[in-house]
mmCIF file of C-alpha atoms and ligand atoms in Angstrom:
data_model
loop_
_atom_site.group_PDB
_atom_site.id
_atom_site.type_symbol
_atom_site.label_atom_id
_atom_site.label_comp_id
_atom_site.label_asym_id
_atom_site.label_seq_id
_atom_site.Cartn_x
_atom_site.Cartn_y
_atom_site.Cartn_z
ATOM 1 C CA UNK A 10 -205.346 -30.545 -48.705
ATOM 2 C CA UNK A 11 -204.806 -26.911 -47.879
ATOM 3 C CA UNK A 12 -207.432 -24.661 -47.654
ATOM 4 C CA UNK A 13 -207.122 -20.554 -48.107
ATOM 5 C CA UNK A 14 -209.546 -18.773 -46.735
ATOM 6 C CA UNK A 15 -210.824 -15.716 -48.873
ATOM 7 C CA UNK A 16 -213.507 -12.462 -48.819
ATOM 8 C CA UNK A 17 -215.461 -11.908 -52.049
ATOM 9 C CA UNK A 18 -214.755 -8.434 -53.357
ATOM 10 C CA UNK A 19 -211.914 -6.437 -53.597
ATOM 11 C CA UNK A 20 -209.746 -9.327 -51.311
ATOM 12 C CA UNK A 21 -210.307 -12.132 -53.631
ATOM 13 C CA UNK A 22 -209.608 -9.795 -56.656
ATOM 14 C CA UNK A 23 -206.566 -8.273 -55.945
ATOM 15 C CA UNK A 24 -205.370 -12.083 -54.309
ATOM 16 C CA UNK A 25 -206.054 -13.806 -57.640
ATOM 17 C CA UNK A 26 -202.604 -11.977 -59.116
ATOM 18 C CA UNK A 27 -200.846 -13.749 -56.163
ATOM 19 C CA UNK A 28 -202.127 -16.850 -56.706
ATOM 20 C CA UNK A 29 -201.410 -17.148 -60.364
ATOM 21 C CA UNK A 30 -197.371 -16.085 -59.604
ATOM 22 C CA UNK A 31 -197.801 -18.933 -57.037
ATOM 23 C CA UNK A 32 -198.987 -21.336 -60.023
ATOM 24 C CA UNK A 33 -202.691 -21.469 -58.561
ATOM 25 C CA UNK A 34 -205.405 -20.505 -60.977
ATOM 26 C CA UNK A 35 -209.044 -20.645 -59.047
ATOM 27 C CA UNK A 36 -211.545 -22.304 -61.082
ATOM 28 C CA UNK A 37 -214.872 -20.668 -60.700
ATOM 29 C CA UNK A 38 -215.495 -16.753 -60.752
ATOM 30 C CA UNK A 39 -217.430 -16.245 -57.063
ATOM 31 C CA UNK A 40 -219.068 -13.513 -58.785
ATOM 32 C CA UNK A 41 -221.276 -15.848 -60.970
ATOM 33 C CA UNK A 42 -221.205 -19.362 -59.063
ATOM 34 C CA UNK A 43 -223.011 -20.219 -55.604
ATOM 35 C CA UNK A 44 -220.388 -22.194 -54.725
ATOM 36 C CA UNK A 45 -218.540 -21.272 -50.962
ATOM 37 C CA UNK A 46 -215.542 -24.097 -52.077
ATOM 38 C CA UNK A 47 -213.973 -23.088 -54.980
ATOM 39 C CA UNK A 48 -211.790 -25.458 -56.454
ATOM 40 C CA UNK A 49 -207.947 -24.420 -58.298
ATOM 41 C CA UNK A 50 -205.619 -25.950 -60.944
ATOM 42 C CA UNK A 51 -203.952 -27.602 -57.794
ATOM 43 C CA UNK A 52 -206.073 -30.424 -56.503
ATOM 44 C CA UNK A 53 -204.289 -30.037 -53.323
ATOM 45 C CA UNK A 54 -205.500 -26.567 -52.739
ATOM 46 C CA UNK A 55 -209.364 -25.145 -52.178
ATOM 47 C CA UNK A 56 -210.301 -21.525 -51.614
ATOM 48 C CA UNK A 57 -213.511 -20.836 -49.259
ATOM 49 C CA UNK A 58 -215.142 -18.186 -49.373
ATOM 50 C CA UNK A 59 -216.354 -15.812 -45.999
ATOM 51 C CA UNK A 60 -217.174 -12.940 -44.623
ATOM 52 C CA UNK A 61 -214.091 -10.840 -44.438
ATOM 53 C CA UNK A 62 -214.650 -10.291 -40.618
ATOM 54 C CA UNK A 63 -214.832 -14.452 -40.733
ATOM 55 C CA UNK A 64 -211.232 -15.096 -42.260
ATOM 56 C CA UNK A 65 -209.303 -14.977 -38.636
ATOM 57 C CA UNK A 66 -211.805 -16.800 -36.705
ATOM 58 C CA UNK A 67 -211.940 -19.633 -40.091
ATOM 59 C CA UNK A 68 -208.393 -19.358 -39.715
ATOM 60 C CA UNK A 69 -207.679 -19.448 -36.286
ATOM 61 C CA UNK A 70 -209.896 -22.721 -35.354
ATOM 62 C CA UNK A 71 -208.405 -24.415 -38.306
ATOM 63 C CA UNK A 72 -211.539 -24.098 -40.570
ATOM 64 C CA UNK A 73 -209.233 -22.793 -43.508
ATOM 65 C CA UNK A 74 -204.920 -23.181 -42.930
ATOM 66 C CA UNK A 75 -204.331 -19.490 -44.308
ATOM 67 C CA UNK A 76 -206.316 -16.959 -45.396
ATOM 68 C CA UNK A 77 -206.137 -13.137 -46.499
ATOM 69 C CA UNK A 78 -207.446 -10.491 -43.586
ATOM 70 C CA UNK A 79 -207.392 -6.510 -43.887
ATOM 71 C CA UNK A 80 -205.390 -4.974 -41.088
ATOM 72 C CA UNK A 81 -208.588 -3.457 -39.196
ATOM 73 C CA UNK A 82 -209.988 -7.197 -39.416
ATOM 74 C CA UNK A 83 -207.227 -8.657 -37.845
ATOM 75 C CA UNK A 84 -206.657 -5.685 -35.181
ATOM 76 C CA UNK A 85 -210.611 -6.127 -33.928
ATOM 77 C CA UNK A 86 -210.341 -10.019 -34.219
ATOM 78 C CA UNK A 87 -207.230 -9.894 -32.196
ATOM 79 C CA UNK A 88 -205.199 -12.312 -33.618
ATOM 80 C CA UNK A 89 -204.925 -15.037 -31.332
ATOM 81 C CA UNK A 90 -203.817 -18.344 -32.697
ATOM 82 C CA UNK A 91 -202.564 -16.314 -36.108
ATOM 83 C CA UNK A 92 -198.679 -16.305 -37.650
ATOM 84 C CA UNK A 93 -198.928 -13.086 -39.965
ATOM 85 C CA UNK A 94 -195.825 -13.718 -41.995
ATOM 86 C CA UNK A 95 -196.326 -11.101 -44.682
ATOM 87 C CA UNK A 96 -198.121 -8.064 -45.930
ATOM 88 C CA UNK A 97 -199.793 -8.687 -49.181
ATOM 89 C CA UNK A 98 -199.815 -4.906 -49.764
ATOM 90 C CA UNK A 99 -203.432 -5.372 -51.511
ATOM 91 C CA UNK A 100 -206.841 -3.833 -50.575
ATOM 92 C CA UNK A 101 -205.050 -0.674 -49.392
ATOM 93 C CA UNK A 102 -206.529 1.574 -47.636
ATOM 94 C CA UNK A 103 -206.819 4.333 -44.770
ATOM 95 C CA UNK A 104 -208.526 4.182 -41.096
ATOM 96 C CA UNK A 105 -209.434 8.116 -40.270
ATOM 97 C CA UNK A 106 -211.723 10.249 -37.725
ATOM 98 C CA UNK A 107 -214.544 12.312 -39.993
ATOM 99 C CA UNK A 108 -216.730 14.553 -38.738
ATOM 100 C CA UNK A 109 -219.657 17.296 -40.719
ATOM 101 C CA UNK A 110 -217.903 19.766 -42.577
ATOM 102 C CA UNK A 111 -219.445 22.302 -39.591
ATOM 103 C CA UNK A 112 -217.929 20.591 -36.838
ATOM 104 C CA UNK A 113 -215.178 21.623 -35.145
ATOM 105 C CA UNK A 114 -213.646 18.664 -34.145
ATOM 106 C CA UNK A 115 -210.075 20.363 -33.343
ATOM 107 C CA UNK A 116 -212.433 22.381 -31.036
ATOM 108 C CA UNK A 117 -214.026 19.772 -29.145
ATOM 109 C CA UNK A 118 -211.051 17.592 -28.583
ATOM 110 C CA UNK A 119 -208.750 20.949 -26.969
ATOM 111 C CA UNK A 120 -211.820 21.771 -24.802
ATOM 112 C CA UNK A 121 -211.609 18.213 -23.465
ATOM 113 C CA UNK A 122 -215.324 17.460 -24.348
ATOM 114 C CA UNK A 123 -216.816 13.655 -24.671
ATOM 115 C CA UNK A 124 -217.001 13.667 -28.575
ATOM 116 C CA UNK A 125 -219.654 10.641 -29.909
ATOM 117 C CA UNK A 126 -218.207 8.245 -32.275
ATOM 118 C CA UNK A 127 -220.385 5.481 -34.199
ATOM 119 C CA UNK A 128 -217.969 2.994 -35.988
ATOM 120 C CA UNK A 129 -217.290 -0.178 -37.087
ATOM 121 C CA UNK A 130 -214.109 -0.621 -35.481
ATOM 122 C CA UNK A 131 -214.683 -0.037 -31.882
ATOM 123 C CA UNK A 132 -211.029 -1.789 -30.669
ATOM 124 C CA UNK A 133 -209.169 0.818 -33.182
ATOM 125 C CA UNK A 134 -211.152 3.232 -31.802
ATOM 126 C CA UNK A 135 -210.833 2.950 -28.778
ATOM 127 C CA UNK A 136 -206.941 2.251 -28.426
ATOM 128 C CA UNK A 137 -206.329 5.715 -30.847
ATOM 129 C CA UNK A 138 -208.757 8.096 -28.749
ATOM 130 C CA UNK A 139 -207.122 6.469 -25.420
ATOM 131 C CA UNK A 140 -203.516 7.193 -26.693
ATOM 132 C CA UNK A 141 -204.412 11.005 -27.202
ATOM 133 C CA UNK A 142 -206.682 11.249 -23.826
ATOM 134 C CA UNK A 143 -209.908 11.951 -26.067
ATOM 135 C CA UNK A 144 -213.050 11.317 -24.039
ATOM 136 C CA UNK A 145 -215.295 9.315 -26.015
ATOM 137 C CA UNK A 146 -218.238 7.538 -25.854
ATOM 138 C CA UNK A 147 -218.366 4.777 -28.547
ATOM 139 C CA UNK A 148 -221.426 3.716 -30.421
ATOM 140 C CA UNK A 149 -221.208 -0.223 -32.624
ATOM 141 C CA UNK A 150 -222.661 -0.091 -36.020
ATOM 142 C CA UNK A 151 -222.093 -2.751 -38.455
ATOM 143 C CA UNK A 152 -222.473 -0.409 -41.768
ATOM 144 C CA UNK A 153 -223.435 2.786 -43.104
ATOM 145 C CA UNK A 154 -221.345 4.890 -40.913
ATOM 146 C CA UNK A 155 -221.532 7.673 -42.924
ATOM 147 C CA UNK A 156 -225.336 8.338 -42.195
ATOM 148 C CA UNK A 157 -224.826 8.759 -38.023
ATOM 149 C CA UNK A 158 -222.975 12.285 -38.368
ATOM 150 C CA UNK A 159 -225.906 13.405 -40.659
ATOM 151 C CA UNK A 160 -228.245 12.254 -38.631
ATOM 152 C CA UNK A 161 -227.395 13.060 -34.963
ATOM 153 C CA UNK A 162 -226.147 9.394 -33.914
ATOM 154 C CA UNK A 163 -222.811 10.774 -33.542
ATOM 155 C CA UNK A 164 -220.215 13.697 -34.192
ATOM 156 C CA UNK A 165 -218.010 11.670 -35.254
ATOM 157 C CA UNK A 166 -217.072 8.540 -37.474
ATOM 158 C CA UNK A 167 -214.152 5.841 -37.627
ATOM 159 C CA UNK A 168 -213.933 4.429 -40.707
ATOM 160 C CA UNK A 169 -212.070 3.179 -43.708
ATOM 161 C CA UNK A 170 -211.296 6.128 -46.365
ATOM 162 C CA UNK A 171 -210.098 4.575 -50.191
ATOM 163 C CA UNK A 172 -211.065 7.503 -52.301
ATOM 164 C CA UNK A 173 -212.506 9.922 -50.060
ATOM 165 C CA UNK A 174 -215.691 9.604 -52.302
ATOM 166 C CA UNK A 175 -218.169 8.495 -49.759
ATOM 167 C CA UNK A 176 -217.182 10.911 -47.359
ATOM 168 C CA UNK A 177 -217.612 13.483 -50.193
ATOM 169 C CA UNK A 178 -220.720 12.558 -51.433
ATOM 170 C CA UNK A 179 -222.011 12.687 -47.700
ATOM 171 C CA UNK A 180 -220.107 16.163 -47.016
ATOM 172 C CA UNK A 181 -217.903 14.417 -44.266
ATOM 173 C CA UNK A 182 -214.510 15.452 -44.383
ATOM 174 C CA UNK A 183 -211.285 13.408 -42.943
ATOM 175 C CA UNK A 184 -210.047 14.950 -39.472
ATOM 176 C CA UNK A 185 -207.958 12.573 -38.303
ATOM 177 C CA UNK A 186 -205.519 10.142 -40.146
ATOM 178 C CA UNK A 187 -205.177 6.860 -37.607
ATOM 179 C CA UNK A 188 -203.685 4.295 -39.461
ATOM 180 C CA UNK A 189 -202.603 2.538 -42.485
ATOM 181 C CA UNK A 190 -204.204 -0.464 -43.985
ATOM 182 C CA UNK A 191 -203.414 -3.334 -46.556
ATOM 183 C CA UNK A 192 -204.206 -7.121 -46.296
ATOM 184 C CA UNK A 193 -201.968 -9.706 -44.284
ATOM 185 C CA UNK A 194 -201.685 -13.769 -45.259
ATOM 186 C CA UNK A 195 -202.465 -15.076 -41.958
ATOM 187 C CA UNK A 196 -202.067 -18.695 -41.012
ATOM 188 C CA UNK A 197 -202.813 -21.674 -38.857
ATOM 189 C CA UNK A 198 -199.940 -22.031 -36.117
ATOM 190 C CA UNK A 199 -200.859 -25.827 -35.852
ATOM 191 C CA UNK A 200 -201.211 -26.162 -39.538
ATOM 192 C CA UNK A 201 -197.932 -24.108 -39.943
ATOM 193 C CA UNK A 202 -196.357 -27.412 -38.163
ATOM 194 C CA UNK A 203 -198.247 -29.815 -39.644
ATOM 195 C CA UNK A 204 -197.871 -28.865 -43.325
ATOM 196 C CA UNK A 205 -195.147 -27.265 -43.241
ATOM 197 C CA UNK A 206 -193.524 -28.201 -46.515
ATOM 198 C CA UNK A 207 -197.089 -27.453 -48.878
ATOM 199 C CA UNK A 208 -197.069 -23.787 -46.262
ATOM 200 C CA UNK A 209 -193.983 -22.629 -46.941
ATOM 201 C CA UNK A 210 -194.003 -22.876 -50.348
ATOM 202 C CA UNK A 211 -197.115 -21.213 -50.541
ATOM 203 C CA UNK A 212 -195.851 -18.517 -48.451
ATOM 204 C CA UNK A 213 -192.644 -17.932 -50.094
ATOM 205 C CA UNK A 214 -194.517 -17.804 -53.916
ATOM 206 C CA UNK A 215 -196.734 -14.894 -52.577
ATOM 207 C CA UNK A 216 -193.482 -12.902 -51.043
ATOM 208 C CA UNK A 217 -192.530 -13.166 -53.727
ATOM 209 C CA UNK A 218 -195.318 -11.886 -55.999
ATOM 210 C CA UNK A 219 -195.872 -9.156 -53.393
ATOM 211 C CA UNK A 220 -193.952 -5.574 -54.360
ATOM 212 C CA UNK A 221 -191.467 -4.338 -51.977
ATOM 213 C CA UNK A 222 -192.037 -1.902 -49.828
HETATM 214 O O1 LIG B 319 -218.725 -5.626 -47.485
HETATM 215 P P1 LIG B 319 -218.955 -6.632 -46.383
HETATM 216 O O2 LIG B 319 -219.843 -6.144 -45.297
HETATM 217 O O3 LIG B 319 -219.267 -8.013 -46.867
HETATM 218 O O4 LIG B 319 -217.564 -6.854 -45.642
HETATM 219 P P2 LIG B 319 -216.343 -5.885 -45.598
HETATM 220 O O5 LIG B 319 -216.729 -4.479 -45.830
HETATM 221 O O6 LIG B 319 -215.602 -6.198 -44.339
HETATM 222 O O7 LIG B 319 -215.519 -6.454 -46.844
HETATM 223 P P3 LIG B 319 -214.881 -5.688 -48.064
HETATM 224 O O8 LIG B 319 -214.590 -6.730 -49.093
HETATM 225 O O9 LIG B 319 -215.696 -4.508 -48.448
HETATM 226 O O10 LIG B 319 -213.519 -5.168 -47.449
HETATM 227 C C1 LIG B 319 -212.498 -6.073 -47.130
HETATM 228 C C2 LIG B 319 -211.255 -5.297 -46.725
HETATM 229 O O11 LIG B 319 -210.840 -4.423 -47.775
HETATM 230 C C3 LIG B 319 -211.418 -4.386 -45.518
HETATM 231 O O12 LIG B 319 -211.314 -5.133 -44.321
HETATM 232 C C4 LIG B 319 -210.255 -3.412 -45.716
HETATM 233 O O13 LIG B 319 -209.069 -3.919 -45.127
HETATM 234 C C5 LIG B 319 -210.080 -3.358 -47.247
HETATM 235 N N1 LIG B 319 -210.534 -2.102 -47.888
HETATM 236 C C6 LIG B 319 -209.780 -1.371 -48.734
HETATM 237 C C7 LIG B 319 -211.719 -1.483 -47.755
HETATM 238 C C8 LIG B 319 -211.663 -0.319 -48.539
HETATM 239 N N2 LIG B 319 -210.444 -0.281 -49.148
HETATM 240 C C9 LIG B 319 -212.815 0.574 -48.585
HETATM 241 N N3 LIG B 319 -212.774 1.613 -49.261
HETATM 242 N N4 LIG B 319 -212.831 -1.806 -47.057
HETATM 243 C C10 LIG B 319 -213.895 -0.990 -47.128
HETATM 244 N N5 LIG B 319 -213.943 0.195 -47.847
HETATM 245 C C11 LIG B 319 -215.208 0.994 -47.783
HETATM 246 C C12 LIG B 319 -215.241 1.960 -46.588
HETATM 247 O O14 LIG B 319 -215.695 1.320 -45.414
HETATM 248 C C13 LIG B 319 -216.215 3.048 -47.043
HETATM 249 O O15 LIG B 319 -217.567 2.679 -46.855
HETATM 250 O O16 LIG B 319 -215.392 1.815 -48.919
HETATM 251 C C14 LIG B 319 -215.951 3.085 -48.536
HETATM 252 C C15 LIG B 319 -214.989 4.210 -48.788
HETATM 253 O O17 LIG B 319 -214.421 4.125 -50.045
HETATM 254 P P4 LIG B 319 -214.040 5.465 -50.829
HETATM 255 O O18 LIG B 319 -213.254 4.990 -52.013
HETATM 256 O O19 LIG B 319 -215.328 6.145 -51.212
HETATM 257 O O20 LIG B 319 -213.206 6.328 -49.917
HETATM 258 MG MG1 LIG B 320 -217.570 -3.658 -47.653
#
């Protein structure tokens, strides 16, 4: 049996294509069942849904043998215990510094003061404001970042930017581009040995399904 680890939402959505190139048709919509094992057309392959922040630990302990992680997952998890063969080039996205509209982050940072961030992604943080000698004091929240510049937490967010909406609607605007994001197959090193043959199949059908770069 192999077992592919997957997030509800935009991950499982935009994996489905990948999985049908690969021959694998998942049959029951997560949307509507209650189901966390989702069977496919292949009786030799399940899907479980998680968390998103759960596919690398799932993963890594051998709960699942592969699974689909977003960059800033995998960069907080840490990936130990993960082969990251390929870049899916799904769930794309941006990781970027915002601020209030009235705050002059450019300011701040050239007068070498300690700027407050509240984010998500404390390890991305921390490396990026470390590289460019920004003092900063971080502050963990698990959602809703948008709400801690309007509210005093913090003067500044990291966060993950799609369409720029949210930060519109919440008259935060983008200060800093940091990285890149898209979603990575990531996969069981001891599974990788032991199931090699069913693996690298699997691997090579979703290569190539994914676009080039
Ligand atoms: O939602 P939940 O708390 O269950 O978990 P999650 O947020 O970790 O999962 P999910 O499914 O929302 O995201 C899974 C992965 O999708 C992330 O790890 C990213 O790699 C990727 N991804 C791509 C995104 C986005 N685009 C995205 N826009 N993840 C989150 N967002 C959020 C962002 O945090 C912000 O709140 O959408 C909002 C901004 O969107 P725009 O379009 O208004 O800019
Ligand atoms: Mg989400």
């Amino acid at each position: 049996m192999i077992t592919l680890a997957l997030s509800k939402g935009r991950i499982f959505e935009e994996t489905l294509p990948l999985l049908k190139a690969a021959g694998i048709e998942v049959l029951e919509d997560p949307e509507t069942s209650r189901k966390l094992i989702l069977p496919t057309s292949k009786p030799e392959v399940r899907v479980v849904l998680v968390r998103a922040t759960d596919v690398p630990t799932y993963v890594q302990y051998g709960g699942a043998d592969l699974g689909v992680a977003g960059r800033d997952v995998l960069i907080e998890h840490g990936g130990a215990g993960l082969y990251q063969p390929l870049d899916l080039r799904i769930a794309r996205c941006r990781m970027s510094v915002a601020t209030r509209d009235d705050f002059d982050y450019a300011a701040a940072v050239k007068q070498g003061s300690r700027i407050r961030v509240a984010t998500k992604y404390t390890e991305i943080a921390r490396q990026h404001f470390a590289d460019k000698g920004v003092h900063v004091d971080l502050i963990k929240l698990y959602g809703s970042m948008e709400l801690a510049p309007l509210t005093g937490l913090a003067d500044a967010i990291v966060d993950l930017v799609s369409t720029g909406s949210t930060l519109k609607a919440n008259r935060l605007v983008e200060v800093e581009h940091i990285m890149e994001i898209s979603s990575r197959l990531v996969v069981n090193q001891a599974a990788l040995k032991l199931k090699r043959e069913p693996l690298r199949q699997l691997i090579d059908a979703f290569a190539s399904a994914t676009p080039a770069a």
